[in-house]
Each structure stands twice: as structure tokens, then as C-alpha cells.
């Protein structure tokens, strides 16, 4: 498989994302007014509660079996390493650069969470269909590759909708807290002509500051039991998000034969349910990409993002993580942790080389925080991905051949 053929295959999903994003940006302009801010928020809620869970459920229930989960046990470990390494480097970078607190969480999320869904859904089958691919027969490669990608998508949804979801939700809390403090400071500086009113206001302001300080101190020094309850409560909320629930149900239907036979297959008595859910899931990627483009129009005007932060995310995702990925997969293979299939090794390596997860854009819209900055980061990382994913895919296949 030549370099130009690989360039065409690897760049196709990224080009698709850019084209649909451009359409979303045009739909959000004042000329069409089809994707206003309120419309994007409403569409995002539909994606979060309906489309994304449907996509995760169908991909798992249809392709993943119990024996596969046992054989592919290293994949969740591999994805966990991508989150750990990417998030750690992103955390170090934001501590050195020191952007606004809510932007810090966004950069960490972008550095750690890769697009483990739609990019792989296009790249892997396309590579398998090419003549001379290093992974064997086309039909077998495509079928097995789809199973790997579906498992990757489901695991990615679990990590993204727990780890990244927590980061973006915390960013929203930090942003609103900062805005409240700023508003309090500005209101306290407003001059009053009446001296008595000034004295009263100063007492009120001082009293409110003392109250706020005492609240902050009590929050900074909670009891151990309150800390444990708080952690359990947050973890429960994140594990109960619709995509994670859908992943658990999808695993259940995929691994229990009699449940799978009820809805999957030409002879399944309830196959209309699976077909309907799949139809809903097919709307996930187009809707997320359109929203991304719509947010981009806002990003160019309002984003306050240091160029160094864009460079950090690009370096983490396309230089540091792929090098780490080669080392991790080669070490795991040497220790006998991986099945012998080179396509499985390739999928593990490519998981370290993907652009940021588009679900992060959904989260910023849900919590109304850093939407403009998120869109700008998406634009640059997906532009660079066209070359980065292609180059690293070539290297990975050369290593595995």
C-alpha cells in the first residue's frame, strides 16, 4: 500500500469533518440563521440524551462478544494510558502557562481524550479495502476491524463521559464562580453619593466577604466523611450519564447470547428495536460536527486562547502520544499481553494518534463554558490531523509489516 493511497485513506475522515464543520459554520451565520446559539444548545441535548447512547449501544451489542472482551483485555488499559499520559502532560503545561482556570480543564481534556469513534470507523475499514494492505483478506479484515473499532468506541465513551465530563463540568463551575467574584468586586467599587449609604454598603460588602470567606474556608477544610460522600456523589453522577449507561447495556446485550438473539439478526423477533436505535445512532456524528462548525463562528470572534496552548495540544496529541504508543504496544506484545493479530496492534497504536474527542464540544455546550476556545482548538487540531494521522499510520504499518 503506497504512501499516496494511505494519504487518501487517512485524510478522508478528517476532510469529512472539516467539510461538515464548514457547513455548520455557514448555517450559523446571520445569512441563514439555522444554527443559532439556542438551536445548538437544544441540538446538543438531543445528541447527549438520544443520539450518542444509541450509537454506543448498537456498536457494542452488534459486534462485541464475551470472548472478545476477555481476549482484548489490554485495550481498556491502552486507552487508560492515553488518558493518563496525555492528561498529565496537559496538566504540567497549563501549570506552566497559567491560563484561566476553566481553560486549564479544557486543555487537559483535549490533551487526554482522543476521537476513538468516527475517525477509526472510517480509517480501519478503508485501509482493509485497499489492495496490498498488511492485514490480510479484505472481508475478514473489515469484519474484525469493525469489532475492534466498536469496542474502542464503547471504551472511549466510558472514559470520555467520566474523566473528560468531570473536567468540563468542573470548568463550568470555575467559570461561573469567577464571574460571580468579578461581579461582586465591580459592584463594590460603584460610588455612592450618600455617605450613610456608603457606610451601610461597606458594612454589607464586608459582611458578605466575611461570609464568603467562611464558606470558602469550610469548603477548603471538609471532613473526611464529607470528602468521601462528595467523591461518591460526583462519580455516581458521571457513571449515570446516558452514554455510559448505554455502554453498560450494550455490553450486556453483546455478551448474553439470548438477549442478543432477541434484537440482532435477520431472524430476531425484536430486530426492529435494534434497527430503530441504529437509525438514531447514525445521526450522532453529523450533528456533533455541525454543532462544532456553528461554535467555530463564535470562536473566531470571542476566543481568548494563547497560541502556546494550541501548540501544546498539537504536540501532545501528534508527537508525544504516538511515540509513547509505539513503546507501550511493543512492550505489551513482547510480554505476551496481546493477541497475534497485527490489526489489533495497529488499532492500539492509532489510539495514541487521534485528534481530540468531538464529545468535548458537546460538553462545553451543555455546561456553557469555553465553547469558543474549544472550537478554535478543534479547528487547528483537525487541520494538523490530516497529515499527522497519515504519517503515523504509515510508520505503524511499516513497523507491523
PDB file of C-alpha atoms in Angstrom, residues 40-253:
ATOM      1  CA  UNK A  40     -27.129  24.470  19.070  1.00  0.00           C
ATOM      2  CA  UNK A  41     -27.865  24.024  22.769  1.00  0.00           C
ATOM      3  CA  UNK A  42     -31.125  22.206  22.041  1.00  0.00           C
ATOM      4  CA  UNK A  43     -29.479  20.002  19.422  1.00  0.00           C
ATOM      5  CA  UNK A  44     -26.656  19.236  21.835  1.00  0.00           C
ATOM      6  CA  UNK A  45     -29.103  17.963  24.427  1.00  0.00           C
ATOM      7  CA  UNK A  46     -30.633  15.631  21.845  1.00  0.00           C
ATOM      8  CA  UNK A  47     -27.159  14.360  20.931  1.00  0.00           C
ATOM      9  CA  UNK A  48     -26.307  13.815  24.600  1.00  0.00           C
ATOM     10  CA  UNK A  49     -29.508  12.067  25.663  1.00  0.00           C
ATOM     11  CA  UNK A  50     -30.539  10.223  22.467  1.00  0.00           C
ATOM     12  CA  UNK A  51     -28.045  10.011  19.592  1.00  0.00           C
ATOM     13  CA  UNK A  52     -24.794   9.219  21.415  1.00  0.00           C
ATOM     14  CA  UNK A  53     -26.294   6.483  23.668  1.00  0.00           C
ATOM     15  CA  UNK A  54     -27.922   4.912  20.579  1.00  0.00           C
ATOM     16  CA  UNK A  55     -24.609   4.836  18.694  1.00  0.00           C
ATOM     17  CA  UNK A  56     -22.732   3.317  21.650  1.00  0.00           C
ATOM     18  CA  UNK A  57     -25.408   0.670  22.290  1.00  0.00           C
ATOM     19  CA  UNK A  58     -25.685  -0.528  18.678  1.00  0.00           C
ATOM     20  CA  UNK A  59     -21.923  -0.682  18.111  1.00  0.00           C
ATOM     21  CA  UNK A  60     -21.430  -2.807  21.227  1.00  0.00           C
ATOM     22  CA  UNK A  61     -24.459  -5.080  21.106  1.00  0.00           C
ATOM     23  CA  UNK A  62     -23.885  -5.960  17.458  1.00  0.00           C
ATOM     24  CA  UNK A  63     -20.143  -6.644  17.328  1.00  0.00           C
ATOM     25  CA  UNK A  64     -18.672  -7.393  20.776  1.00  0.00           C
ATOM     26  CA  UNK A  65     -18.933 -10.832  22.427  1.00  0.00           C
ATOM     27  CA  UNK A  66     -17.889 -12.050  25.862  1.00  0.00           C
ATOM     28  CA  UNK A  67     -14.914 -13.981  24.491  1.00  0.00           C
ATOM     29  CA  UNK A  68     -13.767 -10.860  22.645  1.00  0.00           C
ATOM     30  CA  UNK A  69     -13.749  -8.854  25.867  1.00  0.00           C
ATOM     31  CA  UNK A  70     -11.515 -11.469  27.518  1.00  0.00           C
ATOM     32  CA  UNK A  71      -9.135 -11.646  24.539  1.00  0.00           C
ATOM     33  CA  UNK A  72      -8.938  -7.874  24.126  1.00  0.00           C
ATOM     34  CA  UNK A  73      -8.438  -7.107  27.823  1.00  0.00           C
ATOM     35  CA  UNK A  74      -5.437  -4.878  27.098  1.00  0.00           C
ATOM     36  CA  UNK A  75      -7.453  -2.347  25.067  1.00  0.00           C
ATOM     37  CA  UNK A  76      -9.025  -0.596  28.100  1.00  0.00           C
ATOM     38  CA  UNK A  77      -5.560  -0.488  29.668  1.00  0.00           C
ATOM     39  CA  UNK A  78      -4.182   1.022  26.467  1.00  0.00           C
ATOM     40  CA  UNK A  79      -6.888   3.711  26.348  1.00  0.00           C
ATOM     41  CA  UNK A  80      -6.329   4.418  30.037  1.00  0.00           C
ATOM     42  CA  UNK A  81      -2.628   5.018  29.308  1.00  0.00           C
ATOM     43  CA  UNK A  82      -3.512   7.522  26.560  1.00  0.00           C
ATOM     44  CA  UNK A  83      -5.679   9.440  29.028  1.00  0.00           C
ATOM     45  CA  UNK A  84      -3.061   9.254  31.786  1.00  0.00           C
ATOM     46  CA  UNK A  85      -0.094  10.355  29.680  1.00  0.00           C
ATOM     47  CA  UNK A  86      -1.979  12.999  27.694  1.00  0.00           C
ATOM     48  CA  UNK A  87      -3.737  14.397  30.749  1.00  0.00           C
ATOM     49  CA  UNK A  88      -0.518  14.510  32.810  1.00  0.00           C
ATOM     50  CA  UNK A  89       1.407  16.404  30.130  1.00  0.00           C
ATOM     51  CA  UNK A  90      -1.538  18.747  29.594  1.00  0.00           C
ATOM     52  CA  UNK A  91      -1.707  19.396  33.352  1.00  0.00           C
ATOM     53  CA  UNK A  92       2.007  20.224  33.503  1.00  0.00           C
ATOM     54  CA  UNK A  93       1.666  22.553  30.501  1.00  0.00           C
ATOM     55  CA  UNK A  94      -1.252  24.563  31.922  1.00  0.00           C
ATOM     56  CA  UNK A  95       0.517  24.926  35.269  1.00  0.00           C
ATOM     57  CA  UNK A  96       3.466  26.464  33.447  1.00  0.00           C
ATOM     58  CA  UNK A  97       1.455  28.652  31.037  1.00  0.00           C
ATOM     59  CA  UNK A  98      -1.255  29.533  33.615  1.00  0.00           C
ATOM     60  CA  UNK A  99      -4.355  30.342  31.514  1.00  0.00           C
ATOM     61  CA  UNK A 100      -7.766  30.982  33.074  1.00  0.00           C
ATOM     62  CA  UNK A 101      -8.898  28.122  35.377  1.00  0.00           C
ATOM     63  CA  UNK A 102     -11.723  26.953  33.105  1.00  0.00           C
ATOM     64  CA  UNK A 103      -9.373  26.952  30.089  1.00  0.00           C
ATOM     65  CA  UNK A 104      -6.938  24.759  32.034  1.00  0.00           C
ATOM     66  CA  UNK A 105      -9.518  21.964  32.306  1.00  0.00           C
ATOM     67  CA  UNK A 106     -10.347  22.276  28.599  1.00  0.00           C
ATOM     68  CA  UNK A 107      -6.682  21.886  27.580  1.00  0.00           C
ATOM     69  CA  UNK A 108      -6.263  18.845  29.859  1.00  0.00           C
ATOM     70  CA  UNK A 109      -9.402  17.258  28.382  1.00  0.00           C
ATOM     71  CA  UNK A 110      -8.238  17.955  24.817  1.00  0.00           C
ATOM     72  CA  UNK A 111      -4.794  16.504  25.569  1.00  0.00           C
ATOM     73  CA  UNK A 112      -6.134  13.303  27.111  1.00  0.00           C
ATOM     74  CA  UNK A 113      -9.318  12.354  25.207  1.00  0.00           C
ATOM     75  CA  UNK A 114      -8.929  11.182  21.606  1.00  0.00           C
ATOM     76  CA  UNK A 115     -11.613  10.676  18.967  1.00  0.00           C
ATOM     77  CA  UNK A 116     -11.988   6.916  19.455  1.00  0.00           C
ATOM     78  CA  UNK A 117     -15.180   6.701  17.403  1.00  0.00           C
ATOM     79  CA  UNK A 118     -15.913   8.124  13.970  1.00  0.00           C
ATOM     80  CA  UNK A 119     -12.292   8.588  12.829  1.00  0.00           C
ATOM     81  CA  UNK A 120     -11.496   4.899  13.385  1.00  0.00           C
ATOM     82  CA  UNK A 121     -14.835   3.869  11.869  1.00  0.00           C
ATOM     83  CA  UNK A 122     -13.649   5.340   8.565  1.00  0.00           C
ATOM     84  CA  UNK A 123      -9.889   4.686   8.663  1.00  0.00           C
ATOM     85  CA  UNK A 124      -9.847   0.983   9.573  1.00  0.00           C
ATOM     86  CA  UNK A 125     -12.390  -0.315   7.007  1.00  0.00           C
ATOM     87  CA  UNK A 126     -10.843   1.920   4.320  1.00  0.00           C
ATOM     88  CA  UNK A 127      -7.362   0.524   4.955  1.00  0.00           C
ATOM     89  CA  UNK A 128      -8.727  -3.030   4.914  1.00  0.00           C
ATOM     90  CA  UNK A 129     -10.339  -2.464   1.496  1.00  0.00           C
ATOM     91  CA  UNK A 130      -7.075  -1.318  -0.117  1.00  0.00           C
ATOM     92  CA  UNK A 131      -5.114  -3.770  -2.250  1.00  0.00           C
ATOM     93  CA  UNK A 132      -1.875  -4.840  -0.605  1.00  0.00           C
ATOM     94  CA  UNK A 133      -2.887  -3.902   2.937  1.00  0.00           C
ATOM     95  CA  UNK A 134      -0.725  -5.652   5.568  1.00  0.00           C
ATOM     96  CA  UNK A 135      -3.694  -7.144   7.433  1.00  0.00           C
ATOM     97  CA  UNK A 136      -4.765  -9.967   5.123  1.00  0.00           C
ATOM     98  CA  UNK A 137      -8.058 -10.740   3.377  1.00  0.00           C
ATOM     99  CA  UNK A 138     -10.247  -7.667   2.806  1.00  0.00           C
ATOM    100  CA  UNK A 139     -13.548  -9.081   4.080  1.00  0.00           C
ATOM    101  CA  UNK A 140     -12.040 -10.672   7.181  1.00  0.00           C
ATOM    102  CA  UNK A 141     -10.009  -7.539   7.912  1.00  0.00           C
ATOM    103  CA  UNK A 142     -13.091  -5.304   7.623  1.00  0.00           C
ATOM    104  CA  UNK A 143     -15.244  -7.509   9.859  1.00  0.00           C
ATOM    105  CA  UNK A 144     -12.619  -7.945  12.569  1.00  0.00           C
ATOM    106  CA  UNK A 145     -11.586  -4.296  12.306  1.00  0.00           C
ATOM    107  CA  UNK A 146     -15.173  -3.170  12.872  1.00  0.00           C
ATOM    108  CA  UNK A 147     -15.296  -5.229  16.077  1.00  0.00           C
ATOM    109  CA  UNK A 148     -12.069  -3.639  17.306  1.00  0.00           C
ATOM    110  CA  UNK A 149     -13.362  -0.157  16.488  1.00  0.00           C
ATOM    111  CA  UNK A 150     -16.736  -0.761  18.167  1.00  0.00           C
ATOM    112  CA  UNK A 151     -15.025  -1.957  21.331  1.00  0.00           C
ATOM    113  CA  UNK A 152     -12.708   1.059  21.186  1.00  0.00           C
ATOM    114  CA  UNK A 153     -15.685   3.390  20.740  1.00  0.00           C
ATOM    115  CA  UNK A 154     -17.535   1.949  23.726  1.00  0.00           C
ATOM    116  CA  UNK A 155     -14.486   2.073  25.983  1.00  0.00           C
ATOM    117  CA  UNK A 156     -13.726   5.575  24.782  1.00  0.00           C
ATOM    118  CA  UNK A 157     -17.271   6.671  25.626  1.00  0.00           C
ATOM    119  CA  UNK A 158     -16.830   5.338  29.169  1.00  0.00           C
ATOM    120  CA  UNK A 159     -13.539   7.192  29.694  1.00  0.00           C
ATOM    121  CA  UNK A 160     -14.707  10.388  27.979  1.00  0.00           C
ATOM    122  CA  UNK A 161     -18.053  10.599  29.763  1.00  0.00           C
ATOM    123  CA  UNK A 162     -16.430  10.093  33.160  1.00  0.00           C
ATOM    124  CA  UNK A 163     -12.938  11.684  33.082  1.00  0.00           C
ATOM    125  CA  UNK A 164     -13.469  14.411  30.446  1.00  0.00           C
ATOM    126  CA  UNK A 165     -17.062  15.032  31.549  1.00  0.00           C
ATOM    127  CA  UNK A 166     -15.813  15.725  35.080  1.00  0.00           C
ATOM    128  CA  UNK A 167     -13.145  18.121  33.763  1.00  0.00           C
ATOM    129  CA  UNK A 168     -15.565  20.168  31.654  1.00  0.00           C
ATOM    130  CA  UNK A 169     -18.217  20.239  34.364  1.00  0.00           C
ATOM    131  CA  UNK A 170     -15.588  21.478  36.835  1.00  0.00           C
ATOM    132  CA  UNK A 171     -14.548  24.083  34.262  1.00  0.00           C
ATOM    133  CA  UNK A 172     -18.133  25.326  34.158  1.00  0.00           C
ATOM    134  CA  UNK A 173     -18.215  25.644  37.958  1.00  0.00           C
ATOM    135  CA  UNK A 174     -14.892  27.516  37.970  1.00  0.00           C
ATOM    136  CA  UNK A 175     -16.054  29.865  35.222  1.00  0.00           C
ATOM    137  CA  UNK A 176     -19.311  30.763  36.954  1.00  0.00           C
ATOM    138  CA  UNK A 177     -17.522  31.220  40.295  1.00  0.00           C
ATOM    139  CA  UNK A 178     -15.012  33.578  38.672  1.00  0.00           C
ATOM    140  CA  UNK A 179     -17.811  35.561  37.053  1.00  0.00           C
ATOM    141  CA  UNK A 180     -19.640  35.923  40.391  1.00  0.00           C
ATOM    142  CA  UNK A 181     -16.490  37.127  42.164  1.00  0.00           C
ATOM    143  CA  UNK A 182     -15.804  39.611  39.366  1.00  0.00           C
ATOM    144  CA  UNK A 183     -19.362  40.951  39.523  1.00  0.00           C
ATOM    145  CA  UNK A 184     -19.128  41.328  43.324  1.00  0.00           C
ATOM    146  CA  UNK A 185     -15.867  43.281  43.045  1.00  0.00           C
ATOM    147  CA  UNK A 186     -17.262  45.582  40.366  1.00  0.00           C
ATOM    148  CA  UNK A 187     -20.447  46.242  42.322  1.00  0.00           C
ATOM    149  CA  UNK A 188     -18.463  47.029  45.474  1.00  0.00           C
ATOM    150  CA  UNK A 189     -16.476  49.671  43.565  1.00  0.00           C
ATOM    151  CA  UNK A 190     -19.554  51.618  42.415  1.00  0.00           C
ATOM    152  CA  UNK A 191     -19.562  55.117  44.054  1.00  0.00           C
ATOM    153  CA  UNK A 192     -22.479  56.298  46.199  1.00  0.00           C
ATOM    154  CA  UNK A 193     -23.205  59.985  46.793  1.00  0.00           C
ATOM    155  CA  UNK A 194     -24.824  59.440  50.152  1.00  0.00           C
ATOM    156  CA  UNK A 195     -22.295  58.924  52.965  1.00  0.00           C
ATOM    157  CA  UNK A 196     -24.726  56.945  55.090  1.00  0.00           C
ATOM    158  CA  UNK A 197     -25.459  54.668  52.162  1.00  0.00           C
ATOM    159  CA  UNK A 198     -21.734  54.225  51.674  1.00  0.00           C
ATOM    160  CA  UNK A 199     -21.294  53.153  55.294  1.00  0.00           C
ATOM    161  CA  UNK A 200     -24.182  50.716  55.039  1.00  0.00           C
ATOM    162  CA  UNK A 201     -22.907  49.312  51.776  1.00  0.00           C
ATOM    163  CA  UNK A 202     -19.416  48.908  53.146  1.00  0.00           C
ATOM    164  CA  UNK A 203     -20.813  47.001  56.107  1.00  0.00           C
ATOM    165  CA  UNK A 204     -22.844  44.812  53.783  1.00  0.00           C
ATOM    166  CA  UNK A 205     -19.901  44.215  51.472  1.00  0.00           C
ATOM    167  CA  UNK A 206     -17.558  43.452  54.362  1.00  0.00           C
ATOM    168  CA  UNK A 207     -20.148  41.162  55.875  1.00  0.00           C
ATOM    169  CA  UNK A 208     -20.692  39.360  52.575  1.00  0.00           C
ATOM    170  CA  UNK A 209     -16.926  38.996  52.113  1.00  0.00           C
ATOM    171  CA  UNK A 210     -16.642  37.531  55.627  1.00  0.00           C
ATOM    172  CA  UNK A 211     -19.485  35.153  54.852  1.00  0.00           C
ATOM    173  CA  UNK A 212     -17.892  34.156  51.562  1.00  0.00           C
ATOM    174  CA  UNK A 213     -14.513  33.675  53.244  1.00  0.00           C
ATOM    175  CA  UNK A 214     -16.039  31.468  55.932  1.00  0.00           C
ATOM    176  CA  UNK A 215     -17.819  29.435  53.264  1.00  0.00           C
ATOM    177  CA  UNK A 216     -14.594  29.059  51.294  1.00  0.00           C
ATOM    178  CA  UNK A 217     -12.698  28.031  54.430  1.00  0.00           C
ATOM    179  CA  UNK A 218     -15.346  25.440  55.255  1.00  0.00           C
ATOM    180  CA  UNK A 219     -15.154  24.143  51.693  1.00  0.00           C
ATOM    181  CA  UNK A 220     -11.358  24.027  51.809  1.00  0.00           C
ATOM    182  CA  UNK A 221     -11.376  22.062  55.068  1.00  0.00           C
ATOM    183  CA  UNK A 222     -14.150  19.478  54.800  1.00  0.00           C
ATOM    184  CA  UNK A 223     -14.288  16.436  56.997  1.00  0.00           C
ATOM    185  CA  UNK A 224     -13.017  13.118  55.631  1.00  0.00           C
ATOM    186  CA  UNK A 225     -16.538  11.696  55.563  1.00  0.00           C
ATOM    187  CA  UNK A 226     -17.853  14.669  53.551  1.00  0.00           C
ATOM    188  CA  UNK A 227     -14.978  14.271  51.125  1.00  0.00           C
ATOM    189  CA  UNK A 228     -15.808  10.594  50.587  1.00  0.00           C
ATOM    190  CA  UNK A 229     -19.518  11.371  50.134  1.00  0.00           C
ATOM    191  CA  UNK A 230     -18.700  14.150  47.688  1.00  0.00           C
ATOM    192  CA  UNK A 231     -16.442  11.902  45.597  1.00  0.00           C
ATOM    193  CA  UNK A 232     -19.035   9.107  45.553  1.00  0.00           C
ATOM    194  CA  UNK A 233     -21.778  11.547  44.577  1.00  0.00           C
ATOM    195  CA  UNK A 234     -19.760  13.001  41.666  1.00  0.00           C
ATOM    196  CA  UNK A 235     -18.694   9.539  40.495  1.00  0.00           C
ATOM    197  CA  UNK A 236     -22.304   8.354  40.615  1.00  0.00           C
ATOM    198  CA  UNK A 237     -23.486  11.317  38.550  1.00  0.00           C
ATOM    199  CA  UNK A 238     -20.804  10.722  35.913  1.00  0.00           C
ATOM    200  CA  UNK A 239     -21.450   6.971  35.749  1.00  0.00           C
ATOM    201  CA  UNK A 240     -25.162   7.654  35.287  1.00  0.00           C
ATOM    202  CA  UNK A 241     -24.688   9.811  32.191  1.00  0.00           C
ATOM    203  CA  UNK A 242     -26.694   8.424  29.225  1.00  0.00           C
ATOM    204  CA  UNK A 243     -23.663   7.337  27.108  1.00  0.00           C
ATOM    205  CA  UNK A 244     -22.160   5.344  29.992  1.00  0.00           C
ATOM    206  CA  UNK A 245     -25.496   3.672  30.780  1.00  0.00           C
ATOM    207  CA  UNK A 246     -25.835   2.809  27.083  1.00  0.00           C
ATOM    208  CA  UNK A 247     -22.338   1.273  27.104  1.00  0.00           C
ATOM    209  CA  UNK A 248     -23.222  -0.947  30.074  1.00  0.00           C
ATOM    210  CA  UNK A 249     -26.485  -2.086  28.445  1.00  0.00           C
ATOM    211  CA  UNK A 250     -24.694  -2.651  25.139  1.00  0.00           C
ATOM    212  CA  UNK A 251     -22.068  -4.818  26.842  1.00  0.00           C
ATOM    213  CA  UNK A 252     -24.874  -6.797  28.491  1.00  0.00           C
ATOM    214  CA  UNK A 253     -26.718  -7.472  25.238  1.00  0.00           C
TER     215      UNK A 253
END
